[in-house]
Structure formats: structure tokens, C-alpha cells
CSV table of C-alpha atoms in Angstrom, one decimal:
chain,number,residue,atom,x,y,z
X,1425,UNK,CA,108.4,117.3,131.2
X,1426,UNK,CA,105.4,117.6,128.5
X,1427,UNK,CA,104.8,113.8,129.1
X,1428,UNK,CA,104.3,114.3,132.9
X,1429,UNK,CA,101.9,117.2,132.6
X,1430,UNK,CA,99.7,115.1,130.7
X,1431,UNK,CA,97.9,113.3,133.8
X,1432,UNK,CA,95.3,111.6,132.1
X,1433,UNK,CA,97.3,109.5,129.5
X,1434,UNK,CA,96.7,105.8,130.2
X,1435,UNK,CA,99.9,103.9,131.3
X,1436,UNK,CA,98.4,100.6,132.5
X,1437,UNK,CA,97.9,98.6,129.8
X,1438,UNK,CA,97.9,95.0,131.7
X,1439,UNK,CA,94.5,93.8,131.0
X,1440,UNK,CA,93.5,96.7,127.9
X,1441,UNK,CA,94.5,96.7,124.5
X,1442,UNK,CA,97.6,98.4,122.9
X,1443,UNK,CA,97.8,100.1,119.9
X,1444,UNK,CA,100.0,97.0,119.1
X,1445,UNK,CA,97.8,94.4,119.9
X,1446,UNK,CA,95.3,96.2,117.9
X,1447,UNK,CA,97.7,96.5,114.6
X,1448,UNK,CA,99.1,93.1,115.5
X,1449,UNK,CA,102.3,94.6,115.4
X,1450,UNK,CA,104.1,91.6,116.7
X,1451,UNK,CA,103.1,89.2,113.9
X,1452,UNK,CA,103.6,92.2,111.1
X,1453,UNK,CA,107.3,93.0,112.7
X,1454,UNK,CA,108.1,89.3,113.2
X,1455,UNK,CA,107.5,88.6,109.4
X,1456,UNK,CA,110.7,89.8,107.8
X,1457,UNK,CA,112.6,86.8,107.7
X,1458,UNK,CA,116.0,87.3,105.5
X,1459,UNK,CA,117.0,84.1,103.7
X,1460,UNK,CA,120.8,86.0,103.9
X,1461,UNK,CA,122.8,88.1,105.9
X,1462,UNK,CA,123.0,90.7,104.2
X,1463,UNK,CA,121.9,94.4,104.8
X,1464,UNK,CA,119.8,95.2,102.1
X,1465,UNK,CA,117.6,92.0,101.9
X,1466,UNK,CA,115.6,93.5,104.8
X,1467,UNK,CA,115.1,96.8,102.7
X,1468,UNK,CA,113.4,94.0,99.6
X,1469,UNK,CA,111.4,92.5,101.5
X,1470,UNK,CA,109.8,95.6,103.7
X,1471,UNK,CA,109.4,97.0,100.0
X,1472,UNK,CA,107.1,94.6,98.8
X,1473,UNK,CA,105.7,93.4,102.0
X,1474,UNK,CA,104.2,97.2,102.3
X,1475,UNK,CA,103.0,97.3,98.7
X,1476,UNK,CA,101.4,94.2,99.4
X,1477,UNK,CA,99.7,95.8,102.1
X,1478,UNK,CA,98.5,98.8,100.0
X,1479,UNK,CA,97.4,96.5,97.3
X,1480,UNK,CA,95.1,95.3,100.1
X,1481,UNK,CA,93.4,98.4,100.9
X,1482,UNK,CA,93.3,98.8,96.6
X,1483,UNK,CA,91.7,96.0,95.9
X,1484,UNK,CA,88.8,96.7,99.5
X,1485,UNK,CA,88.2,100.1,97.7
X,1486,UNK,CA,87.9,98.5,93.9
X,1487,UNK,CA,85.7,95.8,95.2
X,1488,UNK,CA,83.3,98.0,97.3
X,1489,UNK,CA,83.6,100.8,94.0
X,1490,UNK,CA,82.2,98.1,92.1
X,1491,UNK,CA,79.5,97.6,94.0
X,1492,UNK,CA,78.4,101.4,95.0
X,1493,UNK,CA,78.2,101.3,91.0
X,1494,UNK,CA,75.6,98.7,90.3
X,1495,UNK,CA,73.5,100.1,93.3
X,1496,UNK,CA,74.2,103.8,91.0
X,1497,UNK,CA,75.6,104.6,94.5
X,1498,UNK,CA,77.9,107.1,92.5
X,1499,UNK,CA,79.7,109.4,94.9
X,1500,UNK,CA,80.8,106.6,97.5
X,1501,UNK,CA,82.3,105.4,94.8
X,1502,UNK,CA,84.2,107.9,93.9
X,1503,UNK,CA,85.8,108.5,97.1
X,1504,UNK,CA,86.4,105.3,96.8
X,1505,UNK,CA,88.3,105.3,93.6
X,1506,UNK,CA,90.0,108.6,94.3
X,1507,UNK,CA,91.1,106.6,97.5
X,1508,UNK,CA,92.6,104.1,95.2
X,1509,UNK,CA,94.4,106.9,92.9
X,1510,UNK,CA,96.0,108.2,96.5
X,1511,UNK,CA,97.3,104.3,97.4
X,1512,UNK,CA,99.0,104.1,94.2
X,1513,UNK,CA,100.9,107.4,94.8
X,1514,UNK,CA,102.1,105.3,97.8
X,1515,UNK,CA,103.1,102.4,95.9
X,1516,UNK,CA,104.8,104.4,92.7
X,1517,UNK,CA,107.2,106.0,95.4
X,1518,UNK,CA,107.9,103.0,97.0
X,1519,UNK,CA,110.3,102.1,93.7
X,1520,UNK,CA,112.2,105.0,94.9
X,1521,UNK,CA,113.5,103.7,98.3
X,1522,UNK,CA,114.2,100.3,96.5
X,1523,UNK,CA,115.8,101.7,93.4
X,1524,UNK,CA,119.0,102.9,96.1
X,1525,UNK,CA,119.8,99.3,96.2
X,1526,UNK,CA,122.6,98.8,93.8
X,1527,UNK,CA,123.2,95.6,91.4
X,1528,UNK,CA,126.1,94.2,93.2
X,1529,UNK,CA,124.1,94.6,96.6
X,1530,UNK,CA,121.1,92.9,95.0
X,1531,UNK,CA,123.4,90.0,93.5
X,1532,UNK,CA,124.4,89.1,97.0
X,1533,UNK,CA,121.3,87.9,98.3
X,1534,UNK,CA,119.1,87.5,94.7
X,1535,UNK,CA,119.7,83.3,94.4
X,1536,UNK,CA,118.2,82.8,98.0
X,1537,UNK,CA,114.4,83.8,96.5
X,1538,UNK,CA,114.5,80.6,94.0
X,1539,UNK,CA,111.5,80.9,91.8
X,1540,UNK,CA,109.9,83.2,94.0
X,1541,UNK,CA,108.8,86.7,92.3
X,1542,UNK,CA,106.6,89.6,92.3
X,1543,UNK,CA,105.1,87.8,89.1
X,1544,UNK,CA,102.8,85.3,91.3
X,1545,UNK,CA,102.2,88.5,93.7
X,1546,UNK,CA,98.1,87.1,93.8
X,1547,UNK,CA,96.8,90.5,95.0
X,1548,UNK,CA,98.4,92.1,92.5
X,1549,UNK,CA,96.2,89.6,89.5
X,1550,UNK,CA,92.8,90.3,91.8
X,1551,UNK,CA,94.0,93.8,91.2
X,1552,UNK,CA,94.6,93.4,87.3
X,1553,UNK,CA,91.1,91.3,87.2
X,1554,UNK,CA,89.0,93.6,89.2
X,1555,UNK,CA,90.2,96.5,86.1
X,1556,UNK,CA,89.0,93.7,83.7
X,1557,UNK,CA,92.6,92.3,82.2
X,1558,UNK,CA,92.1,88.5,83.0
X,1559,UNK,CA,94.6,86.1,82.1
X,1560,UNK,CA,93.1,82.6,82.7
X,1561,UNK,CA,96.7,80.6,82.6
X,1562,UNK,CA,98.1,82.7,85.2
X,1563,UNK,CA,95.7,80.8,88.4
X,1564,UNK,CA,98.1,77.4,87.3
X,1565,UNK,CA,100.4,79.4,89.5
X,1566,UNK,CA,97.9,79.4,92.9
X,1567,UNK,CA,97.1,76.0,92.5
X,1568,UNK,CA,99.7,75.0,95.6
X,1569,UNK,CA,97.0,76.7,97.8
X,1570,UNK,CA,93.2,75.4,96.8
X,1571,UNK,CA,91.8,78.3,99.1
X,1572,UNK,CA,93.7,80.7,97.5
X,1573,UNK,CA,93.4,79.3,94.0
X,1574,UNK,CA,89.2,79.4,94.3
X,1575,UNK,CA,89.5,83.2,95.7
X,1576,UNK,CA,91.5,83.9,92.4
X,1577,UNK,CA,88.9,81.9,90.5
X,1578,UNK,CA,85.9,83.7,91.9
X,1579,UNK,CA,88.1,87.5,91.2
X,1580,UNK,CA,88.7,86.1,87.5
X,1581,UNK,CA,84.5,85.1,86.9
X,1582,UNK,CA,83.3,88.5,88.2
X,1583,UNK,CA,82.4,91.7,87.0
X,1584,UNK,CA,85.3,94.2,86.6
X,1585,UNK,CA,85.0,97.5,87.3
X,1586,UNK,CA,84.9,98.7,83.7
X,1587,UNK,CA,82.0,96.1,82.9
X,1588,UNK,CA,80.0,97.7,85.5
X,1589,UNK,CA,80.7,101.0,84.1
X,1590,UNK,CA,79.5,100.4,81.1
X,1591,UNK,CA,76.7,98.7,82.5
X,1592,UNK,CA,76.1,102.0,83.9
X,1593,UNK,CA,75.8,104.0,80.8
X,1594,UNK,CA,73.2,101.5,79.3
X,1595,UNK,CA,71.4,102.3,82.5
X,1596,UNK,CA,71.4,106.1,81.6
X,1597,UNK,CA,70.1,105.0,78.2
X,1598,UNK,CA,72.9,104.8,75.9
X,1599,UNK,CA,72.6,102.1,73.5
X,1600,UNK,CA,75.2,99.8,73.8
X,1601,UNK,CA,76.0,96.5,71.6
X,1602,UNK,CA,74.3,93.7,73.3
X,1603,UNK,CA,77.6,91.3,72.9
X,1604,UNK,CA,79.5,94.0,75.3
X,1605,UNK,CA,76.7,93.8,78.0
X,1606,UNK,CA,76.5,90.2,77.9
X,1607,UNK,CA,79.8,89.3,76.8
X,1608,UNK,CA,81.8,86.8,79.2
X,1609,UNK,CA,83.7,88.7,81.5
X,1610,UNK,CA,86.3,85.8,82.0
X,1611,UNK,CA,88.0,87.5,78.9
X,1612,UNK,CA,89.4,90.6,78.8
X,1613,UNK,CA,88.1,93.8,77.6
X,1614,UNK,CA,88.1,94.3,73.7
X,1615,UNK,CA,87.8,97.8,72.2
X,1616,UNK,CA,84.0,98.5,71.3
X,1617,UNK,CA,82.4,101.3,69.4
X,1618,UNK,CA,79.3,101.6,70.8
X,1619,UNK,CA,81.1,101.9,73.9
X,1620,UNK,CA,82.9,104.8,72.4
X,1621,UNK,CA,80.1,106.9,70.9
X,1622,UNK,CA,78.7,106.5,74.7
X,1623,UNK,CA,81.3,107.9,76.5
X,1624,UNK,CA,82.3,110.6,74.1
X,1625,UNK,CA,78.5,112.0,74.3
X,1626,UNK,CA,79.4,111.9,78.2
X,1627,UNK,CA,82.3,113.9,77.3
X,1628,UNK,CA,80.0,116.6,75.2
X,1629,UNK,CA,77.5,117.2,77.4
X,1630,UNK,CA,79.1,116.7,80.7
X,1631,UNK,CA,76.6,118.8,82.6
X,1632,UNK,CA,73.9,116.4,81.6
X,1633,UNK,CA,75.6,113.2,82.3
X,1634,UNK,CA,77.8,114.5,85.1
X,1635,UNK,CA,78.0,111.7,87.3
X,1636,UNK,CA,78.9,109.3,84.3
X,1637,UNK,CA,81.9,112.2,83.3
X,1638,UNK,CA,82.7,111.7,87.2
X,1639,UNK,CA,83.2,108.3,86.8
X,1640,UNK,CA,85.3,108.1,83.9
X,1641,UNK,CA,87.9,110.6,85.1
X,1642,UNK,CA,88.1,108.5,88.3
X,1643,UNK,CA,88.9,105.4,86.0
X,1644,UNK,CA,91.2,107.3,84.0
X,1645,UNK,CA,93.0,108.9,87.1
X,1646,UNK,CA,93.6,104.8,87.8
X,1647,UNK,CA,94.9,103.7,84.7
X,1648,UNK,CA,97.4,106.9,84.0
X,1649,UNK,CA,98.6,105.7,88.2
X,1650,UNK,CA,98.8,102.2,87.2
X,1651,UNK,CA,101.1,103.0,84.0
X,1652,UNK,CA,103.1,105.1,86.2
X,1653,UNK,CA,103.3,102.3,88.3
X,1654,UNK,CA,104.6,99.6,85.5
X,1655,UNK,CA,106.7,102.4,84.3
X,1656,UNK,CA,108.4,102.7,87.9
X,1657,UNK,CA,108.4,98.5,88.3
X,1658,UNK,CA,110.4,98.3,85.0
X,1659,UNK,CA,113.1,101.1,85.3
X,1660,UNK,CA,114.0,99.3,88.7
X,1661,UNK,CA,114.5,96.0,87.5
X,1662,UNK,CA,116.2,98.0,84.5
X,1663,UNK,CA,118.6,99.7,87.3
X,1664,UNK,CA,118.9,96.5,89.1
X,1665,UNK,CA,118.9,93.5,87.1
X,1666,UNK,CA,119.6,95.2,83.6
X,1667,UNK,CA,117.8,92.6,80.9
X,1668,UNK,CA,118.4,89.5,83.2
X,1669,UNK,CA,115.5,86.5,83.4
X,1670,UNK,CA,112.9,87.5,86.7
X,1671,UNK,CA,113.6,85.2,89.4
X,1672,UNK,CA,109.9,83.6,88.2
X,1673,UNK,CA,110.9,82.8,84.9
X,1674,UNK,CA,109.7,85.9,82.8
X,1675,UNK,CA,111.6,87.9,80.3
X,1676,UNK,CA,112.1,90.3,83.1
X,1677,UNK,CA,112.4,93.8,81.5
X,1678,UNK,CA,111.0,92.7,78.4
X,1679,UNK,CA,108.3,91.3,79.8
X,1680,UNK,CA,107.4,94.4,81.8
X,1681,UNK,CA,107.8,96.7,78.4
X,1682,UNK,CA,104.9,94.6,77.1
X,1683,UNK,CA,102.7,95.7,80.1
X,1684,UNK,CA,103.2,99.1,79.1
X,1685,UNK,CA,101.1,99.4,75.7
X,1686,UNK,CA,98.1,97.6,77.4
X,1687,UNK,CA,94.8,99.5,78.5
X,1688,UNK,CA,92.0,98.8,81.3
X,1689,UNK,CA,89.9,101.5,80.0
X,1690,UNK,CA,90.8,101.8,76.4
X,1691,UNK,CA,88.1,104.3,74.7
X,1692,UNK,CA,88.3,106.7,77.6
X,1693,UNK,CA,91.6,107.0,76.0
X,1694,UNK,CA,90.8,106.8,72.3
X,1695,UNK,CA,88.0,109.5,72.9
X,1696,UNK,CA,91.1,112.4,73.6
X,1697,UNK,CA,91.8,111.9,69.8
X,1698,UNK,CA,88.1,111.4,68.6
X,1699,UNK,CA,86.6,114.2,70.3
């Protein structure tokens, strides 16, 4: 036997760590608690229990991006934000094991979540705050949990990562409207033209401005997997639910069709027409 040859691999684990005390694996595989019995209830909640978990790592990377790019720490961050494009693969695929679960499957568990929805998912808002798109009456949801509700308040008052962006091309001495640099960041990001003309002289001369051209490709690699990602979200519920109310109280469907047409990064965008 393989296992036998190998005479070195450590059996006695009685007063060492296991790779399972180390991943807490017996508080992570303890927390699937179905409300029903039914079958696929388990495959809903591992679903978004593990996109919850990639959010996690997202929102570490966004955070520490931000960062690396006010200290002009440039290509940390962007294997940090190419890390981020890679979890979001992860996450867009996940739709794909969940989509096999069919309406009438769905129906027989779906009253036993109440209000509860991937609507109040928190990580998910830090995630949509830290790419600037801040929606002040959505913290009324956290307020159940005051710890939870001042994290949220402290992710809705900071820089996103696009502010620091273009913080970063006035830094390389593009001229950029004073309202944008010190607007308040509470609100979200409003098409500017300064901020335009900026980014499509990045584009022009990208050998000059390199790291800057880097950068934007990174937040556009972002946005296209986050659209992707909406895309994915609605077409399930679509499958699933068909134009029923969300379990939270949204529009379901029709709410996530409005999500579509919005943009983190929106001149990056524009600047494919302009240039």
C-alpha cells in the first residue's frame, strides 16, 4: 500500500493540530442547518454559504487594493484585483450548481426562509460600497446588530476603490475637477468629464502612464465579472421563481434587471466609444 510506504506521514494527532482544527471545520460543517426536510434545501444553503465565503476573501483583497493604491503601491495591487476577478469566476459558476434546482423543488422548502434574502447579504453592500455604489437607506436593514450596523457605517463613509483611482491620476498630474476630489464619498459616483479626458489620455499614451492603463483594466476586468455576475443572479431567480416577490420584499427579477444598467467605473466605459 502507497499509504504504508510513506513512513514519515504523522498519524498522532492527540495533542497537535489537524488540518480541521486549523479550518475549523467542525463549526463550518455544523452550520448547515435546514429549516425543512427536504433534499435540496441543503444544496441553497451551501450555495450561498460558499459565496459568502468568497465574498470574504473579495472584499480582504478590495480593501487591501485600496490601500496599496494611496501608498502608489501599484503592482500589489494588482494582484490583488486580478485575485478578485478570479473569486468572482468562482462565484458566477456557483449559479450553475443552484440553477439544477427546479421550481417545484424550491417551492417546497421557500416559506421556511421568511423575510430572509440574499438582499440584506451585508458582505455583499461592503462589496458594492468598496466599488463606490452606496445606498445610505439600505444600513436600516443591519440595525438588529449595532456591531454590524457601525462596520457597514464605517464601509459606507470611506474611500471606494474608484475614488482612490482617481485620486491617483491627479497624483500623476492630470487635472481633475476639484468637486470630484473632494466630493463626499457617502454618495455614489456621478459621471465626470474631467475624469474622462484623464483616463482616455491614459488610454493614448499607455506606455507613458502604464501603470495608471494597468489599473483601469484591472477595474474594468471587475465590473464586466460583476455584471456577469447580476446577469447569472437574475436568470436563476428567472428559472426559479419566474417574476415572483424575493423572499425580502424586492421586485425580485425586476429588481435585479435594474442592477444591470448601473456602472462602478463608468468612463472607463464611455472612453471605448470616445476614443
Amino acid at each position: 500500500m502507497v499509504f504504508e510506504n510513506e513512513k514519515e506521514i504523522h498519524t498522532d494527532f492527540k495533542k497537535r493540530m489537524t488540518y480541521g482544527d486549523y479550518l475549523s471545520l467542525d463549526s463550518i460543517l455544523a452550520s448547515q442547518n435546514r429549516l425543512s426536510d427536504h433534499h435540496d434545501e441543503m444544496l441553497f444553503i451551501v450555495i450561498h454559504q460558499v459565496s459568502e465565503l468568497w465574498m470574504k476573501l473579495a472584499l480582504h483583497e478590495v480593501n487591501a487594493a485600496i490601500k496599496a493604491i494611496q501608498q502608489e503601491a501599484y503592482q500589489p495591487s494588482f494582484k490583488m484585483l486580478a485575485r478578485v476577478s478570479s473569486i468572482q469566476r468562482q462565484i458566477i459558476q456557483a449559479w450553475d450548481v443552484l440553477a439544477t434546482m427546479t421550481p417545484s423543488e424550491y417551492m417546497e422548502f421557500r416559506d421556511y426562509l421568511g423575510q430572509a434574502s440574499g438582499f440584506q447579504s451585508y458582505q455583499y453592500r461592503m462589496l458594492e460600497f468598496a466599488l463606490g455604489y452606496k445606498t445610505k437607506h439600505v444600513l436600516k436593514i443591519y440595525e438588529k446588530d449595532p456591531e454590524l450596523h457601525k462596520t457597514l457605517q464605517k464601509a459606507y463613509e470611506a474611500p471606494g476603490l474608484y475614488d482612490v483611482s482617481i485620486k491617483a491620476l491627479e497624483k500623476e498630474g492630470f487635472e481633475i475637477d476639484q468637486e470630484v476630489l473632494t466630493r463626499d464619498v457617502r454618495n455614489s459616483y456621478e459621471v465626470n468629464e474631467s475624469v474622462q479626458r484623464a483616463w482616455e489620455e491614459v488610454y493614448r499614451d499607455t506606455e507613458r502612464y502604464w501603470n495608471l492603463y494597468q489599473l483601469a483594466e484591472k477595474l474594468v476586468d471587475i465590473e464586466d465579472a460583476f455584471q456577469q455576475w447580476r446577469f447569472r443572479h437574475m436568470k436563476t431567480v428567472e428559472r426559479i421563481i419566474g417574476h415572483k416577490k424575493g423572499t425580502g420584499g424586492s421586485s425580485g427579477v425586476g429588481y435585479l434587471k435594474q442592477v444591470l444598467d448601473h456602472y462602478f467605473f463608468p468612463e472607463l466605459w464611455s472612453l471605448r466609444t470616445t476614443l
